XYZ file of C-alpha atoms in Angstrom:
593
model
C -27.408 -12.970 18.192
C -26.086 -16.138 17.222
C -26.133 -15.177 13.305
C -23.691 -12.289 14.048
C -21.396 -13.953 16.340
C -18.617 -15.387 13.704
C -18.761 -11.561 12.457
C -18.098 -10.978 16.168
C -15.320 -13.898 16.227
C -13.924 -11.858 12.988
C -14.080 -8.384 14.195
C -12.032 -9.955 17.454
C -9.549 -11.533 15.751
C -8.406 -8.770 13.435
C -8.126 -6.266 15.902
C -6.087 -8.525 17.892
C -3.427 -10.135 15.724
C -3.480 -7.671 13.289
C -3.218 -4.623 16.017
C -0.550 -6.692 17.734
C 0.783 -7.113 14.005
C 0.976 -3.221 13.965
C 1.997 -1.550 16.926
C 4.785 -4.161 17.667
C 6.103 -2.590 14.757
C 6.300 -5.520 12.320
C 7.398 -5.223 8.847
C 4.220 -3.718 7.935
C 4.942 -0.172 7.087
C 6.027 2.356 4.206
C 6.034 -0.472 1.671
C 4.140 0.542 -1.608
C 3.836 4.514 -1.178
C 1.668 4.413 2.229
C 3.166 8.002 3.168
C 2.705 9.571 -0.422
C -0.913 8.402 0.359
C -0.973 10.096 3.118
C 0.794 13.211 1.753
C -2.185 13.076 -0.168
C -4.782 13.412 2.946
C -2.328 16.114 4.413
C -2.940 17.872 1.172
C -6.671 17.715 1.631
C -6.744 18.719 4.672
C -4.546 21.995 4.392
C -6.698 23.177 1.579
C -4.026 23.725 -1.127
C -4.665 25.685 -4.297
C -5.385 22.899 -7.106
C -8.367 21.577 -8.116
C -8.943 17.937 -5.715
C -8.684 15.432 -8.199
C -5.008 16.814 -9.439
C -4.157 15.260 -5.616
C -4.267 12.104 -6.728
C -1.111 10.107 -6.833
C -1.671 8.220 -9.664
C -4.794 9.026 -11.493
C -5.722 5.369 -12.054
C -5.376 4.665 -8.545
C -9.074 5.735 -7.325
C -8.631 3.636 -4.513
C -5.570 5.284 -3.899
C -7.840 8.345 -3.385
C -10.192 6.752 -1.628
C -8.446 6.105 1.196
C -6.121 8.847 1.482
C -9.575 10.887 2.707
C -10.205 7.881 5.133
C -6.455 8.839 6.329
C -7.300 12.473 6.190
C -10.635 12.056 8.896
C -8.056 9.561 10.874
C -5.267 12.371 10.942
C -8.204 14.574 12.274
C -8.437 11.847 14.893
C -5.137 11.343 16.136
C -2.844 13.408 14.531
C -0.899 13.278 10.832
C 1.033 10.381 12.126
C 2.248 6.672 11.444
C -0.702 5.348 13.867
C -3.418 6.715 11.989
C -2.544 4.707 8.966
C -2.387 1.803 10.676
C -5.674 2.703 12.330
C -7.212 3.111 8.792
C -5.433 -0.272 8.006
C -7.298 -2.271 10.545
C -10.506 -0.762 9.808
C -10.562 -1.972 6.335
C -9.388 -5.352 7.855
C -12.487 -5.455 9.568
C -14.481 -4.172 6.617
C -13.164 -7.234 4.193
C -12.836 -9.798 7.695
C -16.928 -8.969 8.006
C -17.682 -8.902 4.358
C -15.992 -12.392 3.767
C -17.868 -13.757 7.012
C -21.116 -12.890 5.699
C -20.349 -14.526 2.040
C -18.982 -17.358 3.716
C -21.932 -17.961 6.403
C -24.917 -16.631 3.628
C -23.824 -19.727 1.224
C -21.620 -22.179 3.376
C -22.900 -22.213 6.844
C -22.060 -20.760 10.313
C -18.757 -23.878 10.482
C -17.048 -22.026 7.329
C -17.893 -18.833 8.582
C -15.765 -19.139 11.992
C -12.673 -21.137 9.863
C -12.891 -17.620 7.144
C -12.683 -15.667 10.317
C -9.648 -17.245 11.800
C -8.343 -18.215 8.605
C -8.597 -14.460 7.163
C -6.550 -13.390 10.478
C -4.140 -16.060 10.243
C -3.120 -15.465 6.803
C 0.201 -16.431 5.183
C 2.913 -14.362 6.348
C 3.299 -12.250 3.032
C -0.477 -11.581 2.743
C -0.626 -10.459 6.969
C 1.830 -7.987 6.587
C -0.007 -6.751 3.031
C -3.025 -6.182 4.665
C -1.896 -3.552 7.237
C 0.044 -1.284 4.096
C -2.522 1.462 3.820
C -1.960 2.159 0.407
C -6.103 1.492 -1.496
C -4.874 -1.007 -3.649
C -5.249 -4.576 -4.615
C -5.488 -5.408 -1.169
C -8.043 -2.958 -0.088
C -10.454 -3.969 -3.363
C -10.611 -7.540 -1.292
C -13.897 -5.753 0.275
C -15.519 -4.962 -3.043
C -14.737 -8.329 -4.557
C -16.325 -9.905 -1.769
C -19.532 -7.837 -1.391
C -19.395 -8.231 -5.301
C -19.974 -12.641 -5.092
C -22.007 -11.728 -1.561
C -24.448 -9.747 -3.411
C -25.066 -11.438 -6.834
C -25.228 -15.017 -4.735
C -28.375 -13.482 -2.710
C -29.690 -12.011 -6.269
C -29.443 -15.923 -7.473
C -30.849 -17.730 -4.286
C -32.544 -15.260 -2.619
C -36.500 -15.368 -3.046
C -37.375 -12.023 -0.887
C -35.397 -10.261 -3.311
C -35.455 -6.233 -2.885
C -34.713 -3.480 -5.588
C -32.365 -2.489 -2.828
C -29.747 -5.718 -3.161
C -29.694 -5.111 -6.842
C -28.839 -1.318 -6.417
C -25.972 -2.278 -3.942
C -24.934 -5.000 -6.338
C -24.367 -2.113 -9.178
C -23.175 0.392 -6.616
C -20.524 -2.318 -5.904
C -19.657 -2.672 -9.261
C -19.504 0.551 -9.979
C -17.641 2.408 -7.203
C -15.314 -1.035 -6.997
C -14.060 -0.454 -10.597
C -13.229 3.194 -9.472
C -11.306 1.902 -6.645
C -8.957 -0.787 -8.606
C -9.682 -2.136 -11.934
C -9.057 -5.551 -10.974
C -12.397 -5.215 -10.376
C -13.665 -5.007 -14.026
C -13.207 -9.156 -14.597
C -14.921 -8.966 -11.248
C -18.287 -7.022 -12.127
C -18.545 -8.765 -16.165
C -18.090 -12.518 -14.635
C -20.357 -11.581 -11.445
C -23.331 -9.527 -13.732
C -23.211 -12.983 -15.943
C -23.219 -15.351 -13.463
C -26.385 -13.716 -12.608
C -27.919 -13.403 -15.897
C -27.256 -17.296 -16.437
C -28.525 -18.413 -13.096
C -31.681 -16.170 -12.576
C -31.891 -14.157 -15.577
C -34.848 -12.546 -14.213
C -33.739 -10.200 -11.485
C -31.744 -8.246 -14.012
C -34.340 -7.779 -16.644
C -36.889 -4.645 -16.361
C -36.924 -2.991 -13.185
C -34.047 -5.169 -11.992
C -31.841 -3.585 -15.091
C -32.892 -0.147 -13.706
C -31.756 -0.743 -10.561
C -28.640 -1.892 -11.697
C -27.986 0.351 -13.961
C -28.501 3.282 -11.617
C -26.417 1.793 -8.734
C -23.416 1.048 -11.135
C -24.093 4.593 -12.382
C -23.703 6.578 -9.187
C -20.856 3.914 -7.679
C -18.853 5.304 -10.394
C -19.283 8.690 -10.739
C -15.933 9.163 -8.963
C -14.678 7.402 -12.250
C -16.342 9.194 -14.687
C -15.660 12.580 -12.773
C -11.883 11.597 -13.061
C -12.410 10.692 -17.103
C -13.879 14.098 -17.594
C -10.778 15.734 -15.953
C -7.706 14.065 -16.732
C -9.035 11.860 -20.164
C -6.672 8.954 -21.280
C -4.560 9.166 -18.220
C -6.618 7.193 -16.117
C -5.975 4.452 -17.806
C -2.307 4.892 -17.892
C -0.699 2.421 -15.303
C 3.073 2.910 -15.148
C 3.462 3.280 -18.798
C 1.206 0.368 -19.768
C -2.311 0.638 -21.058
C -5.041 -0.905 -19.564
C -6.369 -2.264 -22.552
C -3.793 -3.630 -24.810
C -0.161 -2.641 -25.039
C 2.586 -4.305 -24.565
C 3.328 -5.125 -21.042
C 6.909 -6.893 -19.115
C 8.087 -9.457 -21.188
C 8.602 -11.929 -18.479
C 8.234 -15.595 -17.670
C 5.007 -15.564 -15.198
C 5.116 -19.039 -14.205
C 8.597 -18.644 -13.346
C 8.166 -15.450 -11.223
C 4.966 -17.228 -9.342
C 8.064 -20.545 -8.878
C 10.481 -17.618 -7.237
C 7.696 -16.161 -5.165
C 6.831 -19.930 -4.076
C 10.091 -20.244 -2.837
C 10.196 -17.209 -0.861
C 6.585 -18.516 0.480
C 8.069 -21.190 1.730
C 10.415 -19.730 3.748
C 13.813 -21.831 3.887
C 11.970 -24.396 5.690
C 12.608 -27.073 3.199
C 10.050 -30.064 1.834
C 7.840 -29.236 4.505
C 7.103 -25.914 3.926
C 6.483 -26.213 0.009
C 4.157 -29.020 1.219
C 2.598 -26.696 3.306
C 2.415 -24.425 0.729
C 0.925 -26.810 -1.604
C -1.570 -27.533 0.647
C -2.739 -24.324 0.900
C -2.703 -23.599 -3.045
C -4.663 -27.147 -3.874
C -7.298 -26.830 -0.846
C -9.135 -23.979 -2.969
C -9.153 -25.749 -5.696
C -9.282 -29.450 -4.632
C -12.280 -28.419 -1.769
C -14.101 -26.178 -4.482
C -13.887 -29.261 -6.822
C -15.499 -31.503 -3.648
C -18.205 -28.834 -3.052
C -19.261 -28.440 -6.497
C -19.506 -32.004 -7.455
C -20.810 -33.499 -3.670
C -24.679 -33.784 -2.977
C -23.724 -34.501 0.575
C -22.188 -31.142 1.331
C -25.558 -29.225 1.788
C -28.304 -28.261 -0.387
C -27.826 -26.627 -3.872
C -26.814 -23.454 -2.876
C -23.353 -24.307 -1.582
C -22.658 -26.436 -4.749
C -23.612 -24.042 -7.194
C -21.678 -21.269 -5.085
C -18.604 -22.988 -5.350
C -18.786 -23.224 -8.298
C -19.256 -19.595 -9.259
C -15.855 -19.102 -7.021
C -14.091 -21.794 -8.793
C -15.023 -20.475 -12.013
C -13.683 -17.201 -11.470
C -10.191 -17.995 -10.001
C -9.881 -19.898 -13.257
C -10.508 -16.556 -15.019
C -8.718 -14.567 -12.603
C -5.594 -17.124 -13.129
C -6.101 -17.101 -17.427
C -6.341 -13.098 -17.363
C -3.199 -12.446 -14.505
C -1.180 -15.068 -17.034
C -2.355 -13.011 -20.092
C -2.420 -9.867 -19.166
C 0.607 -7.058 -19.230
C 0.764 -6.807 -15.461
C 2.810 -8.982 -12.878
C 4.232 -9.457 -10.195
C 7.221 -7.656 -9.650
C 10.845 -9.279 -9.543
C 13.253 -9.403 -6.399
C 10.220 -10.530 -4.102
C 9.278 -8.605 -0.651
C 5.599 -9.150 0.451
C 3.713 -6.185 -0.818
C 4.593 -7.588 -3.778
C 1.970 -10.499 -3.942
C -0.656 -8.027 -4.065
C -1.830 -8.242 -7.602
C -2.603 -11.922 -6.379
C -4.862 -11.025 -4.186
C -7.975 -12.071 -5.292
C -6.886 -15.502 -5.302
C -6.133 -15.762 -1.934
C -8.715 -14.115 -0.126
C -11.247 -16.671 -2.858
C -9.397 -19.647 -2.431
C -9.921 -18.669 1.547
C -13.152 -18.320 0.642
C -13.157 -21.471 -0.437
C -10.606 -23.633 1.485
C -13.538 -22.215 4.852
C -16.315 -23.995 2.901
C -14.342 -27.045 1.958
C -13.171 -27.583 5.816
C -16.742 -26.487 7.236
C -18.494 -29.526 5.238
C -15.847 -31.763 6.330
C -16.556 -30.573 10.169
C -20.364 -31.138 9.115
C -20.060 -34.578 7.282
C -22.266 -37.549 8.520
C -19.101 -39.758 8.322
C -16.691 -39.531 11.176
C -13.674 -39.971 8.638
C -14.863 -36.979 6.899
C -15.015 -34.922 10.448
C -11.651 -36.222 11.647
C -10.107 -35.132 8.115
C -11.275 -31.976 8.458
C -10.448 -30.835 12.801
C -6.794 -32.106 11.607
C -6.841 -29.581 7.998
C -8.102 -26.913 10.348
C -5.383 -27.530 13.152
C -2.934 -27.591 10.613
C -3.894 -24.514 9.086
C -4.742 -22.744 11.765
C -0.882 -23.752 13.781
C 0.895 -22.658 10.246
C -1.099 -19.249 10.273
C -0.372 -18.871 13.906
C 3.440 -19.217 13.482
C 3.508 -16.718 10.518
C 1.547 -14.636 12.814
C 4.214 -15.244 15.928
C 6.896 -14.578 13.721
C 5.951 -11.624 11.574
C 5.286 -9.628 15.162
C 8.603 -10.957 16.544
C 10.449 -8.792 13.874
C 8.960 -5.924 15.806
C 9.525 -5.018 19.096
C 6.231 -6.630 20.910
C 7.561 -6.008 24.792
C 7.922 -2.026 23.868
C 4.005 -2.028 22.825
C 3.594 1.632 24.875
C 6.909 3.239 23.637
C 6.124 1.701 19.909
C 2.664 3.967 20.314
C 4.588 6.604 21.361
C 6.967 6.142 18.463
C 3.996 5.986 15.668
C 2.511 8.940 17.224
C 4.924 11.041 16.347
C 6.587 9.566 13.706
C 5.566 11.454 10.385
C 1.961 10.004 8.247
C 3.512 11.682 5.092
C 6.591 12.253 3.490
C 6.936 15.838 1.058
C 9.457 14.539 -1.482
C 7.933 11.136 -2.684
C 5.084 12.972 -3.058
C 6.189 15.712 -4.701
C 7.601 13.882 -7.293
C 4.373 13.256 -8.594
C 2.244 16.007 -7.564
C 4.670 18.319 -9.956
C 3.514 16.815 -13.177
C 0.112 16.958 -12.374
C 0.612 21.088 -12.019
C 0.199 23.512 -14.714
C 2.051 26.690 -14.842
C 5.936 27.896 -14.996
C 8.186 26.276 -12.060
C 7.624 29.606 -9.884
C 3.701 29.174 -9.540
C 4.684 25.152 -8.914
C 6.797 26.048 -6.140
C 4.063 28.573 -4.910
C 1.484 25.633 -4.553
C 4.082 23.391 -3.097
C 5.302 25.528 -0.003
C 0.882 25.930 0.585
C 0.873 22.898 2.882
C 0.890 23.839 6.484
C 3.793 22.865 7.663
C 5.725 23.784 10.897
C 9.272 22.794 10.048
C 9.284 24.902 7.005
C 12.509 23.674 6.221
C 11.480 20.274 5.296
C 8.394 21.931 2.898
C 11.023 23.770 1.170
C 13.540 21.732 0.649
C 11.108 18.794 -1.105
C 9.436 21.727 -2.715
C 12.738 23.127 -4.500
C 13.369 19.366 -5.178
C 10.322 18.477 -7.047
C 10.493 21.516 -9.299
C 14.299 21.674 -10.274
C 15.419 18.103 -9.840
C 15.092 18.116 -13.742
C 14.997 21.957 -14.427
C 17.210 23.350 -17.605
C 17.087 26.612 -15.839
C 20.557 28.220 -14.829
C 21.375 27.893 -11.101
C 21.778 31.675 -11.093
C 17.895 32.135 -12.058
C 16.562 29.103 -9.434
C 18.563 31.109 -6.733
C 17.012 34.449 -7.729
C 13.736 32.673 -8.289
C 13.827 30.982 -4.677
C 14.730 34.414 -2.627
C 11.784 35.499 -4.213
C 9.985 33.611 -3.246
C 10.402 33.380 0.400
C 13.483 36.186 1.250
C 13.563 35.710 5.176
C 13.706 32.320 4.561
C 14.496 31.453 1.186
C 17.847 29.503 1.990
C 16.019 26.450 3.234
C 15.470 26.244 -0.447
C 18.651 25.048 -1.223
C 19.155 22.472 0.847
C 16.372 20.529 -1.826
C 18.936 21.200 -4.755
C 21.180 18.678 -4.765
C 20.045 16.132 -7.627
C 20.410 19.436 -9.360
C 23.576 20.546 -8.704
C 24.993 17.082 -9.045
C 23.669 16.809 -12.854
C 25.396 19.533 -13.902
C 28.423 17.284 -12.676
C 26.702 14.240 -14.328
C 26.597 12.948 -11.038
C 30.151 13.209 -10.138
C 30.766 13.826 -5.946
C 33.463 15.489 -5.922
C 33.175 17.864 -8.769
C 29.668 19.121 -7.485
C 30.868 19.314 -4.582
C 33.553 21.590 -5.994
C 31.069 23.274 -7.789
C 29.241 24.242 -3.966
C 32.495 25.429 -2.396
C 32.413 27.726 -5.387
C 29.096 29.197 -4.402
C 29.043 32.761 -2.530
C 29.793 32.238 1.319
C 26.669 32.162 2.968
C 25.134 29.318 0.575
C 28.541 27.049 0.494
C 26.918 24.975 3.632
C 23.375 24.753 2.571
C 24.549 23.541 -0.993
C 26.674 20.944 0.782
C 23.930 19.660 2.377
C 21.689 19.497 -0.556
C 24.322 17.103 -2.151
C 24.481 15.169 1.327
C 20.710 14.795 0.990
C 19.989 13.929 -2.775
C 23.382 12.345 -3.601
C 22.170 9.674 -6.463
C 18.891 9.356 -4.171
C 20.333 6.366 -2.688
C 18.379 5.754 0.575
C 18.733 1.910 0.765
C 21.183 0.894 3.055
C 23.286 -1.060 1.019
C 23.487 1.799 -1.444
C 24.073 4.051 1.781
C 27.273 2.090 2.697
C 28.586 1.654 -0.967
C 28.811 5.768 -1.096
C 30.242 6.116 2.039
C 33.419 3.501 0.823
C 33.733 5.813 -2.244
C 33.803 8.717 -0.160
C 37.093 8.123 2.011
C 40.078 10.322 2.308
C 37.310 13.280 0.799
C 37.239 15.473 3.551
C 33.719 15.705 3.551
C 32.135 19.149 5.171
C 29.926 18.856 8.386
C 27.300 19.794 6.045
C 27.369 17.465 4.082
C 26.640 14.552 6.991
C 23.888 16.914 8.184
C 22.040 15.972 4.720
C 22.983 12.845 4.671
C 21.358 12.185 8.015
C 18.150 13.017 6.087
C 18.245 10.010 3.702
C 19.547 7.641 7.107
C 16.468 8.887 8.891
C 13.678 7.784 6.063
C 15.786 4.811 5.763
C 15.583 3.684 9.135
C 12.069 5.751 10.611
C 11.147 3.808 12.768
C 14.736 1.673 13.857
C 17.093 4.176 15.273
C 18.944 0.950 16.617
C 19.203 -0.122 12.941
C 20.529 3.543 12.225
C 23.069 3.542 14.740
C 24.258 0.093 13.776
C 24.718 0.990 10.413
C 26.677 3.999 11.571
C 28.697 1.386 13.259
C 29.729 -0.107 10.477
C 30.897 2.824 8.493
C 34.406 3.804 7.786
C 35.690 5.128 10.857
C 36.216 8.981 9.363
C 32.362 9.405 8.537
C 31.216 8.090 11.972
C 30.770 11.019 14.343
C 29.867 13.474 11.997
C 27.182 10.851 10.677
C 25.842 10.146 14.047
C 25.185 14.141 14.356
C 23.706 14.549 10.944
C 21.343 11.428 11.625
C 20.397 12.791 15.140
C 19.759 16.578 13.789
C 17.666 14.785 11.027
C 15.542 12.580 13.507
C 14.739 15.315 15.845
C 13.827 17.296 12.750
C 11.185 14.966 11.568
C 9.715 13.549 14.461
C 6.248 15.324 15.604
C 6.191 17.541 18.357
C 2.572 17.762 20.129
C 1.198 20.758 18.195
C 2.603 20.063 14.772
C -0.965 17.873 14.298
């Protein structure tokens, strides 16, 4: 029992910040396309007409995938909603929190093993609120990196080696490059570092075993070449392999996101953060050259980690990825791997120290841990105070039925995966099962004419054929096109609208008050609004542009209101209806799920 109880400590922890984390409704939600992921698992489970894999959101995002069917069994669970992302969120938490405990504890001893676990859950702020997104990503592929160094460590040291460790090793490999290709560094350093320490186990039957694990780990990957070719390798524009990526100063992006890190708190808090960037590396240094922190096997362990954040930092600084500019914390996840490593590390580092003969050594490493642990505590305190943690029942309430997917992010996407003229587009795009069928239209009509050459005159005909009982819900999704055939121009589209025969004036006025510029950030929100005085906007307009104040504020009608607050004193009461029409539109009745 005792061997299992810092998994237990782990499994504890996670579910208790990190569930705190979530349902006081911290900042740890929508970031990073969560809901077109889950658009994804609403697809799946609705059965609509395309072939699976032409679901994906991004085609090189297998991971992506992945867990968009762990969303779909949790929707089956409790409902298409918020909460059952976050429930899929936590799980993986617990997957990765376990899988570093047993890396830690297998090579570093039962000490590290409880500092991982409370470390891991105590995470800088930026990397807590990361870990709840439930997007398959960078994050996520924490759990394969770790089984990854968990599994070719017990190849190296192990002596009651099984054929079964090597299989899982190559199953690892091979479904964990499927899931995020991160993880291709990650299974050529990992298979080497095997090959050099105990060449044996991968030679003969060992290869075989390998072999066939990494084989049928990826067959997700090689079923996704087969379909969709060269496009699985096509990340935002950039290839993989070679290309030219952002020209940008790395070293000065990684300075900016430092300084956000920090977080305004002056010398001490870029100390802090120091601390925690040179413990990996200083501690890995101490393991890997000390013969008084343990046996061989923690030496030579830390220095396979140590080894590979030096790779990971030489390929992230050559490579045609980074981070992103104009820093928010979902951002830091292409650095992933060298936090949860130098974790990995910074555990075994303190866990010698709390081990050392020397009572120095043992007093230096109770106050690293304190201080660690108090800093990861505050982030904690803090990141769940920008929630609403007295409200924890009516926050469940909220995420239950607050929406797990969103139709026109989605859509976006899903369009250009479809073959076929825009009729039989729209055809598989009104397939989902969807009670409020005026949302499903609306995003449908969206997606397939937002860029569309085709005269309005032919959409409109196209659309009441499409649905003729119902077909002017249709509308209300063509707004980005009516506005570029005014090149974007307000007042002229809506000109254009007023034009329109009687009965479709309104719903066209409320396409353009949905879609206007697709401005849904606040700031953007307001700046429209201050161009739109002395217009004499229609009623119907407001009603759409409740839409885009309701996905910009889901889950903070406070935030909503006070924004409405704020605007010029003509648009208030008509906003205030539009955004109250909008939220009872969206929000899940029981039933819908």
């Amino acid at each position: 029992m005792t061997r299992w109880l810092p998994h237990v400590v782990a499994v504890a922890a996670v579910l208790l910040v990190k569930g705190l984390l979530a349902l006081s409704l911290g900042d740890v939600f929508f970031h990073g396309e969560e809901l077109e992921k889950g658009t994804v698992a609403k697809a799946l489970l609705d059965g609509i007409p395309v072939p699976p894999h032409q679901l994906a959101y991004h085609y090189y995002e297998g991971g992506g995938f992945a867990i968009s069917h762990l969303t779909a069994i949790a929707f089956l669970v409790v409902g298409q909603n918020l909460l059952a992302h976050k429930l899929v969120s936590l799980l993986v938490n617990v997957a990765i929190a376990v899988a570093g405990v047993s890396l830690v504890q297998t090579n570093f001893g039962r000490r590290a093993a409880y500092v991982f676990a409370l470390f891991y859950t105590l995470a800088p702020i930026g990397f807590q609120k990361l870990s709840l997104l439930n997007l398959g990503i960078h994050y996520e592929t924490s759990l394969f990196l770790l089984l990854a160094f968990h599994l070719a460590l017990r190849l190296v040291f192990d002596e009651s080696l099984r054929p079964r460790t090597v299989f899982a090793f190559g199953a690892t490999l091979g479904f964990g490059v499927f899931f995020n290709f991160q993880m291709i560094p990650v299974a050529g350093f990992t298979v080497a570092a095997v090959l050099v320490m105990k060449r044996r186990v991968l030679v003969g039957p060992g290869l075989v075993y390998l072999v066939s694990g990494a084989l049928i780990g990826a067959l997700p990957f090689v079923f996704m070449v087969a379909t969709v070719g060269r496009d699985v390798f096509d990340i935002h524009g950039t290839a993989l392999f070679g290309g030219d990526g952002e020209e940008v100063d790395r070293l000065a992006r990684l300075n900016e996101y430092g300084t956000w890190l920090a977080e305004g708190r002056g010398v001490l808090g870029f100390a802090l953060l120091a601390l925690q960037v040179a413990l990996p590396i200083g501690g890995g240094l101490y393991l890997a050259r000390s013969r008084t922190a343990g046996t061989g096997r923690p030496r030579r362990a830390a220095t396979t980690l140590l080894l590979y954040l030096a790779c990971f930092t030489a390929i992230y600084l050559a490579s045609p990825f980074v981070v992103g500019a104009g820093f928010k914390h979902f951002r830091l996840q292409r650095l992933t791997p060298f936090w949860i490593l130098g974790t990995v590390l910074t555990s075994a580092t303190l866990g010698a120290l709390l081990a050392a003969a020397s009572s120095r050594g043992r007093t230096v490493g109770r106050v690293l841990v304190c201080v660690l642990l108090l800093v990861g505590a505050d982030a904690s305190r803090r990141a769940i105070a920008e929630g609403r943690p007295g409200e924890l029942s009516a926050n469940v309430d909220l995420l239950r039925a607050t929406r797990g997917f969103a139709y026109p992010e989605y859509f976006a996407k899903l369009v250009g995966h479809l073959p076929g003229t825009e009729r039989e587009k729209l055809e598989v795009l009104i397939a989902f099962d969807e009670p409020v069928y005026e949302i499903l239209y609306a995003a449908a009509a969206e997606a397939v004419y937002r860029r569309s050459e085709t005269p309005s005159s032919e959409i409109l005909l196209t659309l009441h054929a499409a649905d003729p009982a119902r077909w002017p819900a249709f509308v209300h999704g063509l707004g980005p096109h009516f506005l570029a055939l005014d090149n974007g121009h307000l007042r002229q589209a809506l000109a254009r609208a007023g034009a329109l025969a009687p009965e479709l004036r309104a719903h066209a006025f409320e396409a353009i008050g949905r879609s206007h510029h697709w401005l849904i950030k606040p700031e953007e929100m307001a700046m429209e609004l201050n161009r739109a005085r002395g217009l004499g906007l229609p009623m119907a307009y407001y009603r759409g542009f409740g839409h885009r104040l309701y996905r910009s504020f889901r889950l903070d009608r406070e935030a909503a209101l006070a924004f409405i607050a704020e605007a010029p004193a003509e648009h208030r009461e008509k906003l205030r209806a539009g955004y109250e029409d909008a939220r009872v539109l969206y929000l899940l009745k029981r039933g819908d799920s």
